[in-house]
Every structure is written in structure tokens, then in C-alpha cells.
Amino acid sequence: TGLTSAQRLVTVQEGPLYRVRGSHITLWCKVSGYQGPAEQNFQWSIYLPSAPEREVQIVSTVDPSFPYAIYTQRVRGRGIFVERLQGDAVLLHITELQERDAGQYECHTPNTDERYFGSYSAKTNLTVIPDTLSASMAPQALSHMEGDVVKLTCEVSKATAQHTHLSVGWYLLQGAGEQPAKEILTLSKDFILKPGPSYEQRFLEGDVQLNKVGNTTYKLVIRGVKQSDQGQLYCEAAEWIEDPDKTWKDISRNQTQRTWLEVLSWGTDLSVDLTATEPSLSEGDTLQLSCVLEAPKSSNFKVVWLLNDVEVARVDPHGVLTWKEEYEERARLGQLRALKPSNTVYVLTISEVGLEDKGTYQCSVSEMKTPGDLHIIQAVVSSGIQVDVKPVEIHLRLSVSTSTPRVTAGEPLMLHCEVQGATGPVSLRWWHLPPQQPGHREQVAAMEQDGTLSLGSAYRDGGPRGSLRLQKESSGTFTLVIPSTLDEDDGGQYRCEATQWSRGRNWTGKGEAAVTVSSMGLGLHATLRSRTATVSYGQSFELFCQVAASYALEEVPVSVRWRFQPSSPTGPLQELVQVLPNGTVLWGTAQPRFQGKAQLEKTDTSFRLHVHSALPANEGTYQCEVEVWRRNVLPLGQPAASTSSNAVGIKVVLPESKFQVATKDSSVEIASSNAAIQCRILFAHDNSQFAVTWYLLPPLADTKPLRIVTANYTSVLEYGSEFSSPAQKSRFLSQRVSSILFQLQILSANLGDEGSYYCVVEEWLWLVDGWYKLGEGTSGRTMLKFKLLGEQLQMEKTNDSISAREGEEVTLPCRLQNALLPGSHLSATWFQVKGSGRDSALLSLQRDGTVQYPEGRLAARLFLRRPSARDFSLTLSSVERGDAGAYYCQLQEWQQQGEGKDWAVQALARSGHTQLITIPPESTVLSRICSSPPLLNFILYLPLVLILLLALAVFCWYCKFRK
């Protein structure tokens, strides 16, 4: 738009264009509005996707040196060239498109004008895509008589990502290929059928058709084939794409392999006569067909036997016989024979005809020019003979019975099957139809016609049912024996199936018999009893296991297991001993001493266990388990049924204990740092050992006793939770002073150790196989108090509270108010109040200046700043939510009793409680105000004050009203 006739304009084929790799492509370019000579020059370049700004020169109409090196060889070899259509229009040819040819192409015309005016180049894009077009047809050689129907199929597919269309055409190539192929019929890209010129009339008459069957299959049908149709036929597929200029371009073509079609003409002086011995037959009869030729003096005949227009066999001019594949096996077995008694007589014999042999038989005769020549002079097909084969019916009758209709598990089953009406050998199968699974059947055994025996998977040799037998008693009688039934599941219906096979057909007869199998667990019951339930240590006791069943136990293998559960169970029942049916005794490992003191006896229906010299380890619950096995099955394998008896408890009474512990209460008052609490045994057995547990009852009335330490009868110590820290373990020691005296040593006792102490002692005695507890006693209580020699220390006793934000540091006050005696030393201990009654010591400053941390977990956060000698305030860093609670400190004044003598506590004092309130880091200003103790108390009592004021106002109003 807007161009004058004198303005140059270069146009190129509009893109983007999609072309197939390996194809021959063209791109057109033309120029208009130019000045100068009528023949213009053209130069082609490409801009590759890898370098879209870089021009790569390809070919020029004027400059032979124009191409870059990568294109020079292809240009010189005419792989790329320019075809001039006229002076101002050209075609760029690329004879074999490569992937690297994809890019933006530029067509440029050098200037021939007086001045530059207009466009001198134009560009288009080319994309190279893979060739996915496929066309295939199996090559073959076909021979048809004139007038036959020829059908050929061609498979065509593509997988191009772009939108494309397909065209499929059939072509005929005649002669040696010197003439172009004739188009038969084509399905165009627009889905229109277009016949070739020589097939147009036959197409209109419907004798030539092209049908698409399925997604990729195209079928050509030629009816009434003619001599002119002879030659090589092939299929050609083309893939088309629509270019941006709305024109369609074939971007790929693919031809199939070729099929040779030979069309034979009917002879005029050759005749054939086909006869049959008997056209109506029964299965098993013999059919004989004779094909007799009447022809001139020639012996070069090819004869083909046909059944329902399908080849059975052929005899070539040399007399060589060839059977079709599906008849080869029958011919090998001698059921099919094809003979050539003379040059003009051919015979086909089928012995033992079957239903598949009925139909229309023909013989096709072709006269050959010479025996080795494939050229047919003339051919003829005989008239058809209809052969009918009637089926033979066989009616099998089965009589099924059993000589064991009711059995107990473990007993054998015997089943009989009598077959009548069979005309030959039969195969037999036994099936089990379990009543628990309606519709389900399981194969037991099978016997083939030749006597081959096979067993079902659950009945094979070595299985729990023994070695199954299937025997043929006579020509029609079979017996099945299952040596050992398993359980009720083996009951139900047993089906016998007999099958006779003949000429590919079979006839089957069926019959069933019912069997009932009773479980060996039916009525199986065991009862356990004992003459006494309580025995003294060292005495004997007996257990009797009585067994009953609904069948004779004497006739089946039986075993017994004796089980035991200790009076203090730690798991499932322990197995003491097992007696197998063959008398083998297997002792359990749970009671290693049991074998030496147990006696076992067995009668037909009962078992006895006699235990000598009862021990405490024998106390508990006993049970017997009885197992029965199926008879006649070895090895035993798994039991068929089992039952467990009732449980019987046996109690073993230990020797009488007269153990006593001193129960008189006492008190201990100390002034020094150590204390000793005694626990005395008054009476015990000579060989006894003792377990001692020490307890502390804190001064508070509602507290529970605290376990300090336990020394078991082997002297192994175990501390209670309140005394488990290393500092506490080093202060509280349990000692055995003599055979009857135990002592609790309290080192560096402090005011927090005051309270009532007592011991609990257990007497333990060794009895053959272990230690047993005979008795237990609790001592009287010993009150521990402190006796102070000096004056009481003066400290602040008032309870107070303090708030601290989590993560910050807080200092808890502790100060001595009075002066110390000359030569005195102070020790200080900080405590946190606990609900158990015994407060937890956090930090202890000894009189020699050393610091101990009984609660090691807080050691890193506790500090004694001590700005003065009387200040023992505690600093707690990095306050946590769990630090909230009440704290107090305790001071002790120490004086040395003389030079070189021990130090003793002269005075002590305990501060009031300091309540620590922790505040979360995100608390608001309101929470800070509310956390202030004075304001908090005010807020708590404010509702009560308001209620009192309201009541006073009402009272005053009432008084005024009365007046």
C-alpha cells in the first residue's frame, strides 16, 4: 500500500513453512518495481536459530564465491541451486533437506536502480520436522482367474505434531517399468475418491473401491478382475500441510512394496469331472474324491484340491504333493492322502472324517506350458460336490458310590465310579465340592486315556492325606482311595467326571457321592484336678488330666503338654514338659530343675503329673493340653485336634517366719554436722539376708514418707528420687554395722534434714533354687533434732514476693542482721519449696568458702554476689517459667570446739519465703501493673470491699426507713 510503480519490492514465499527432513523443497522469490535490466540477480542467506543476528550466505545467481564454506560443497554438487523462472522470479531448491537447514531465509536483490528506493530483501521462516509417514503392504504373488475379486490392504500412519492431511492411492505398474504407473484409485487429502482414467468407468459401476477400515488400514477391492489388471500393484501415501498462503503442499511421500497379480483366462479345451464314493457320511467314515481330466495330449498339469474355496493340497506338474499347514498333522498321521494314479486321474482320500471335513469340494486344474514354467496356458475348476458329515452321539452314564459314607478325621475315604455307554477309552477326573464354599471345586485326581495319573495340589504324595490312589478296576470301573482325611472340610460331595474323546469332539458324564467327615475335636475334652491345692515347702503334689472324646482314644495317637503360669506371671504359659504319642518326652527350658523332680504316667484316657519336694517356684497355675493326630499318617505333622483343660492353682507355703524389728520410737539431737539413725533386728533365721529401706517423714503433717535409699539383700543401693543427686548420695549412707544392726549415716546434716526416720526390713532366705522373701518388719521412728549452743541468728522472717521477666536476671535477698561471735564461720544454703514436704537444696556455701550445687541443672544460672560479709543474696540469671515458686535461705554459725578439734553449729536461722513470679516476654503494660504485688493484692480484695460498702449502704437506708 502506498508504493509507486518506481518503488522496488521484493517478496518471498510466506512463512512459517514446515518441511520434512530428507525431502526436496523449493522457496520462491520475486522482485517488482525495479529499474535497470529485465534480468535481476538474487542472493539467498539464512539466519540460524543458534545465531539469529548472524547472516550465513548460501547461494547467488551472480557471484560463485558468495556461499559460506558450510554450503560451498552442496552448492557445487547441485544439492542447493537457484532455478530462474523468469528475469525477476526464481526458485531456491534444496534437494535433500537437513535439520541444520532450519532457520530464517532472506532473499536479497542487488540494486540496479538509479537510487535506493523500496525494499531490497524479504525473509521467511523454515522449520524442519521429522518424516513420520509410513506406508506398508506385505509383498506377495497372487494368481486369480478372470472375474475373481482381488482385495489388497495398505497400512498408513503418521505422527506429525503439525496439522496435516493424508492422501492414499493405488497404482498399477505393467511391463518392465518403462511406462509410468497407472493410477487405479486415490483417496485425496480432501477425502474425495478420484479414479485413474482407465478405471473411471469401473469405479462408477462399483467394481473398483477404496475403503478405510480402522484408523490406519486402507483396502482396495477390484471385482471382475481382467487381464488388463495384471502387473505390479502398490500403494502410495502422501502427507499434506497447508502453508500460510492457504495452498496445500505435499511434504512427504511413501510407497509400499509391490504385489504381483497374475490373471488367468479360462481354458476352452480342458474339462474336469469330480466324483465322490459317498457324499453323505458319519463321523469316522472314509471319504474318497476322484478328479478326472479330459485334455489334449499334455501332462503338465497343476491340481489344487479345495474345500469351501480354501486350498487343502496341491500337486505340481512334477507330481510333488504339498499340504496346507492346517492339514499337515493329519496327513502325517495317515488320515489324509492325495494320489496321482495317472496323468489324468487325481484322488483325495480322508479317513476318519470329522465335522470339520463337511462342505463343498472342488479340484482346480491349471495347464502349464512346461513343468518348470510358471506360465499357465489355461485353467479350469470342477463343479462342487457337497459332502455332509453327521455327528456321532455318545451318551455316558456314571454310577458313583462310596463304601465309607461316614468317617472320623484321620480315617480313609474310598469312592467308586462306574462308567457305562463309552465306545472307547475315557479320561477320568475326581473333584471335591466342599460344603463350606458353594460353587467352588478342587481337583483331587485325574487319569488320562493312556492311564497317566495326576494329583491335585492338595493331594500330592507326602501331603497330610497320605499317598492317594486312583485305580482302574476294570474297563469301566475306577476306585479312588484317600488314605487319611484331615477334618470336616474333607466332607461334602465328591464328583466323578468321565470324558471320551473322538475326532476332536468330547462327551462327558458326571456323578456325585456324599461323604461326612467328623472332626477329631468332636467331643474332645480334658479335665484337670488335684487332691490338694496347698502344699508346704518340701512336700509333693499330684495333678490328674482326664481326657474324653466321641471316639476311641486308644485307636489314635495322643500327646499331652503340661503348662505352668507362675504366681507372678511375666508372660504366656510356660511349657514344662510334652509327651509325644511314641513316648518321647520333651522337657521345657523355663523350669530347668523341673525334670529332676517330676514323674509322668499315662493310661488310655488320663495323664498324671507327680511333683516331688515342692519349691516356691512351683507355686502357680497348671494346665494340661491334649493333642490327637490322624491315624495312619506318618510322620505325624500337625495335630488334627487339641483341647486345653481347666486351670488348677497350687500354692506352696514357705517356712514360718518369726522375723521382728525393734519398733520403739526414739529421738536424736545433734549439735555437730553428722547424725546416725539405727535400725535393729530382734529375731530372724540364721541364714537370712536382709533388704533395708530407709524413709524420712518431713515435719509437715500432711506430707508422705520419702524413700531415702534401699539396700537389697545383695547390698546393692538404690536411692529415692528426692535423694538421687550426687550431693545427696554422698550425704546419706546405709551401713550394716553388725548381723542385727543397720545404720543410716547423715553427713553434714542441716536444718532441712530434721524429721522422723524409720526403716523397713525384709527377710530373705535361700531355698534350693533361689532367694525367697519370708517376712517384713517396720521399725519405730527416730526424730532428728538440732541442739544449738549459741544465740539464735537474726534474719528477716517476713514473706515477700518479687517479679521477673523471663530471660532476665533476678536477685533473691538473704541478709544476716546481728553480729557474729569472734572466730565464727557462716554457711548458707538456698532452698526452693517443694510440695513433697522436703524442700530442694539449690546452692550451698560451706563454712570453708566452697560452693556446692545439689541441683546440678541450675549450677550455670546461680550466683552468690556477696557485696558484704552478711549478704547471702542469690542471683538467678535467665529466668524461666519453671523457676516460679517460693525460695528461702538458711544460715548456720560454726565454732571450733578447741584447737585441733571439730567444728560445731552454734546457731542457725531461716529466712522468710520470697515468692518469685515470672512474666512472659510478650506481657503488656497491664500485665506488668497487675504483677506488682501491692496492686495485685488490691485488685484481689477490691470486689470484697465493694460488697461491704454496698451492704453498709443498704443497712443505713433500712435504719432510716424504720425511723
GROMACS .gro file of N, CA, C and O in nm, residues 700-754:
model
  220
  700LEU      N    1   0.621  -3.157  10.825
  700LEU     CA    2   0.484  -3.119  10.789
  700LEU      C    3   0.390  -3.238  10.805
  700LEU      O    4   0.422  -3.351  10.764
  701ALA      N    5   0.271  -3.214  10.861
  701ALA     CA    6   0.181  -3.322  10.900
  701ALA      C    7   0.121  -3.394  10.779
  701ALA      O    8   0.094  -3.513  10.784
  702ASP      N    9   0.095  -3.322  10.668
  702ASP     CA   10   0.024  -3.382  10.555
  702ASP      C   11   0.116  -3.435  10.445
  702ASP      O   12   0.072  -3.460  10.335
  703THR      N   13   0.244  -3.448  10.473
  703THR     CA   14   0.337  -3.499  10.373
  703THR      C   15   0.347  -3.650  10.379
  703THR      O   16   0.316  -3.713  10.481
  704LYS      N   17   0.391  -3.710  10.267
  704LYS     CA   18   0.409  -3.853  10.260
  704LYS      C   19   0.555  -3.888  10.291
  704LYS      O   20   0.644  -3.807  10.270
  705PRO      N   21   0.580  -4.013  10.339
  705PRO     CA   22   0.719  -4.054  10.365
  705PRO      C   23   0.800  -4.050  10.235
  705PRO      O   24   0.751  -4.086  10.128
  706LEU      N   25   0.924  -4.009  10.246
  706LEU     CA   26   1.016  -4.001  10.132
  706LEU      C   27   1.115  -4.117  10.143
  706LEU      O   28   1.178  -4.134  10.248
  707ARG      N   29   1.125  -4.196  10.034
  707ARG     CA   30   1.224  -4.305  10.036
  707ARG      C   31   1.362  -4.245  10.014
  707ARG      O   32   1.387  -4.177   9.915
  708ILE      N   33   1.453  -4.278  10.110
  708ILE     CA   34   1.590  -4.225  10.101
  708ILE      C   35   1.675  -4.319  10.018
  708ILE      O   36   1.729  -4.281   9.913
  709VAL      N   37   1.690  -4.445  10.064
  709VAL     CA   38   1.776  -4.539   9.996
  709VAL      C   39   1.731  -4.680  10.033
  709VAL      O   40   1.681  -4.705  10.144
  710THR      N   41   1.749  -4.774   9.938
  710THR     CA   42   1.723  -4.916   9.961
  710THR      C   43   1.850  -4.994   9.936
  710THR      O   44   1.915  -4.976   9.832
  711ALA      N   45   1.887  -5.080  10.036
  711ALA     CA   46   1.998  -5.174  10.021
  711ALA      C   47   1.937  -5.313  10.016
  711ALA      O   48   1.885  -5.361  10.117
  712ASN      N   49   1.936  -5.379   9.896
  712ASN     CA   50   1.872  -5.509   9.885
  712ASN      C   51   1.957  -5.616   9.953
  712ASN      O   52   2.064  -5.587  10.008
  713TYR      N   53   1.910  -5.742   9.944
  713TYR     CA   54   1.978  -5.847  10.020
  713TYR      C   55   2.116  -5.878   9.964
  713TYR      O   56   2.194  -5.949  10.026
  714THR      N   57   2.151  -5.820   9.847
  714THR     CA   58   2.289  -5.833   9.795
  714THR      C   59   2.367  -5.704   9.815
  714THR      O   60   2.474  -5.687   9.756
  715SER      N   61   2.312  -5.609   9.898
  715SER     CA   62   2.378  -5.482   9.932
  715SER      C   63   2.387  -5.385   9.816
  715SER      O   64   2.466  -5.290   9.819
  716VAL      N   65   2.306  -5.403   9.712
  716VAL     CA   66   2.302  -5.306   9.602
  716VAL      C   67   2.212  -5.191   9.644
  716VAL      O   68   2.101  -5.212   9.694
  717LEU      N   69   2.264  -5.066   9.627
  717LEU     CA   70   2.192  -4.948   9.673
  717LEU      C   71   2.108  -4.890   9.560
  717LEU      O   72   2.149  -4.884   9.444
  718GLU      N   73   1.990  -4.840   9.597
  718GLU     CA   74   1.902  -4.769   9.505
  718GLU      C   75   1.840  -4.652   9.580
  718GLU      O   76   1.770  -4.672   9.679
  719TYR      N   77   1.867  -4.528   9.535
  719TYR     CA   78   1.822  -4.408   9.604
  719TYR      C   79   1.685  -4.365   9.552
  719TYR      O   80   1.652  -4.385   9.435
  720GLY      N   81   1.608  -4.300   9.640
  720GLY     CA   82   1.481  -4.244   9.600
  720GLY      C   83   1.500  -4.120   9.516
  720GLY      O   84   1.609  -4.062   9.510
  721SER      N   85   1.391  -4.076   9.451
  721SER     CA   86   1.402  -3.965   9.357
  721SER      C   87   1.446  -3.835   9.424
  721SER      O   88   1.515  -3.753   9.363
  722GLU      N   89   1.406  -3.815   9.552
  722GLU     CA   90   1.443  -3.691   9.622
  722GLU      C   91   1.588  -3.692   9.667
  722GLU      O   92   1.641  -3.589   9.711
  723PHE      N   93   1.654  -3.809   9.663
  723PHE     CA   94   1.790  -3.822   9.715
  723PHE      C   95   1.884  -3.879   9.610
  723PHE      O   96   1.987  -3.937   9.644
  724SER      N   97   1.849  -3.862   9.481
  724SER     CA   98   1.926  -3.927   9.375
  724SER      C   99   2.038  -3.842   9.318
  724SER      O  100   2.117  -3.889   9.237
  725SER      N  101   2.048  -3.713   9.363
  725SER     CA  102   2.156  -3.629   9.311
  725SER      C  103   2.289  -3.672   9.374
  725SER      O  104   2.292  -3.730   9.483
  726PRO      N  105   2.400  -3.649   9.306
  726PRO     CA  106   2.530  -3.689   9.362
  726PRO      C  107   2.556  -3.628   9.500
  726PRO      O  108   2.613  -3.695   9.587
  727ALA      N  109   2.512  -3.503   9.523
  727ALA     CA  110   2.536  -3.440   9.653
  727ALA      C  111   2.460  -3.512   9.763
  727ALA      O  112   2.512  -3.533   9.874
  728GLN      N  113   2.335  -3.554   9.735
  728GLN     CA  114   2.255  -3.623   9.835
  728GLN      C  115   2.309  -3.764   9.859
  728GLN      O  116   2.312  -3.812   9.973
  729LYS      N  117   2.350  -3.832   9.752
  729LYS     CA  118   2.404  -3.967   9.769
  729LYS      C  119   2.529  -3.966   9.857
  729LYS      O  120   2.553  -4.061   9.932
  730SER      N  121   2.607  -3.860   9.849
  730SER     CA  122   2.729  -3.853   9.930
  730SER      C  123   2.701  -3.822  10.076
  730SER      O  124   2.787  -3.844  10.162
  731ARG      N  125   2.579  -3.776  10.108
  731ARG     CA  126   2.546  -3.739  10.247
  731ARG      C  127   2.469  -3.849  10.319
  731ARG      O  128   2.476  -3.862  10.441
  732PHE      N  129   2.389  -3.928  10.247
  732PHE     CA  130   2.306  -4.031  10.310
  732PHE      C  131   2.362  -4.169  10.274
  732PHE      O  132   2.359  -4.210  10.159
  733LEU      N  133   2.414  -4.240  10.378
  733LEU     CA  134   2.479  -4.368  10.358
  733LEU      C  135   2.412  -4.473  10.445
  733LEU      O  136   2.390  -4.452  10.565
  734SER      N  137   2.379  -4.591  10.382
  734SER     CA  138   2.323  -4.703  10.458
  734SER      C  139   2.434  -4.804  10.485
  734SER      O  140   2.503  -4.847  10.392
  735GLN      N  141   2.450  -4.841  10.614
  735GLN     CA  142   2.558  -4.932  10.653
  735GLN      C  143   2.502  -5.044  10.740
  735GLN      O  144   2.404  -5.026  10.813
  736ARG      N  145   2.563  -5.164  10.725
  736ARG     CA  146   2.531  -5.276  10.816
  736ARG      C  147   2.643  -5.283  10.919
  736ARG      O  148   2.755  -5.326  10.889
  737VAL      N  149   2.611  -5.243  11.043
  737VAL     CA  150   2.713  -5.236  11.149
  737VAL      C  151   2.744  -5.376  11.202
  737VAL      O  152   2.859  -5.410  11.229
  738SER      N  153   2.641  -5.457  11.218
  738SER     CA  154   2.659  -5.595  11.266
  738SER      C  155   2.553  -5.680  11.200
  738SER      O  156   2.478  -5.634  11.115
  739SER      N  157   2.545  -5.810  11.242
  739SER     CA  158   2.449  -5.901  11.181
  739SER      C  159   2.306  -5.859  11.208
  739SER      O  160   2.215  -5.896  11.134
  740ILE      N  161   2.283  -5.780  11.315
  740ILE     CA  162   2.146  -5.743  11.351
  740ILE      C  163   2.125  -5.592  11.355
  740ILE      O  164   2.017  -5.546  11.392
  741LEU      N  165   2.227  -5.514  11.320
  741LEU     CA  166   2.216  -5.368  11.332
  741LEU      C  167   2.252  -5.301  11.201
  741LEU      O  168   2.360  -5.324  11.145
  742PHE      N  169   2.158  -5.216  11.154
  742PHE     CA  170   2.180  -5.133  11.035
  742PHE      C  171   2.177  -4.987  11.077
  742PHE      O  172   2.108  -4.950  11.175
  743GLN      N  173   2.250  -4.902  11.006
  743GLN     CA  174   2.263  -4.762  11.045
  743GLN      C  175   2.257  -4.673  10.921
  743GLN      O  176   2.315  -4.706  10.816
  744LEU      N  177   2.184  -4.561  10.934
  744LEU     CA  178   2.179  -4.459  10.828
  744LEU      C  179   2.265  -4.343  10.871
  744LEU      O  180   2.238  -4.278  10.972
  745GLN      N  181   2.376  -4.317  10.800
  745GLN     CA  182   2.466  -4.207  10.829
  745GLN      C  183   2.422  -4.085  10.748
  745GLN      O  184   2.402  -4.093  10.627
  746ILE      N  185   2.406  -3.969  10.819
  746ILE     CA  186   2.372  -3.842  10.755
  746ILE      C  187   2.490  -3.749  10.776
  746ILE      O  188   2.517  -3.705  10.889
  747LEU      N  189   2.565  -3.719  10.672
  747LEU     CA  190   2.683  -3.635  10.681
  747LEU      C  191   2.645  -3.490  10.653
  747LEU      O  192   2.561  -3.462  10.568
  748SER      N  193   2.713  -3.399  10.727
  748SER     CA  194   2.688  -3.254  10.711
  748SER      C  195   2.539  -3.226  10.719
  748SER      O  196   2.479  -3.161  10.633
  749ALA      N  197   2.476  -3.277  10.824
  749ALA     CA  198   2.332  -3.257  10.843
  749ALA      C  199   2.302  -3.110  10.858
  749ALA      O  200   2.378  -3.033  10.917
  750ASN      N  201   2.188  -3.071  10.807
  750ASN     CA  202   2.144  -2.933  10.820
  750ASN      C  203   1.999  -2.931  10.866
  750ASN      O  204   1.936  -3.036  10.883
  751LEU      N  205   1.951  -2.811  10.888
  751LEU     CA  206   1.816  -2.796  10.943
  751LEU      C  207   1.710  -2.862  10.853
  751LEU      O  208   1.608  -2.909  10.902
  752GLY      N  209   1.738  -2.870  10.720
  752GLY     CA  210   1.642  -2.932  10.629
  752GLY      C  211   1.633  -3.082  10.646
  752GLY      O  212   1.544  -3.146  10.591
  753ASP      N  213   1.726  -3.142  10.721
  753ASP     CA  214   1.724  -3.287  10.743
  753ASP      C  215   1.640  -3.327  10.861
  753ASP      O  216   1.628  -3.447  10.892
  754GLU      N  217   1.584  -3.232  10.935
  754GLU     CA  218   1.501  -3.265  11.050
  754GLU      C  219   1.377  -3.343  11.006
  754GLU      O  220   1.325  -3.322  10.897
   0.00000   0.00000   0.00000
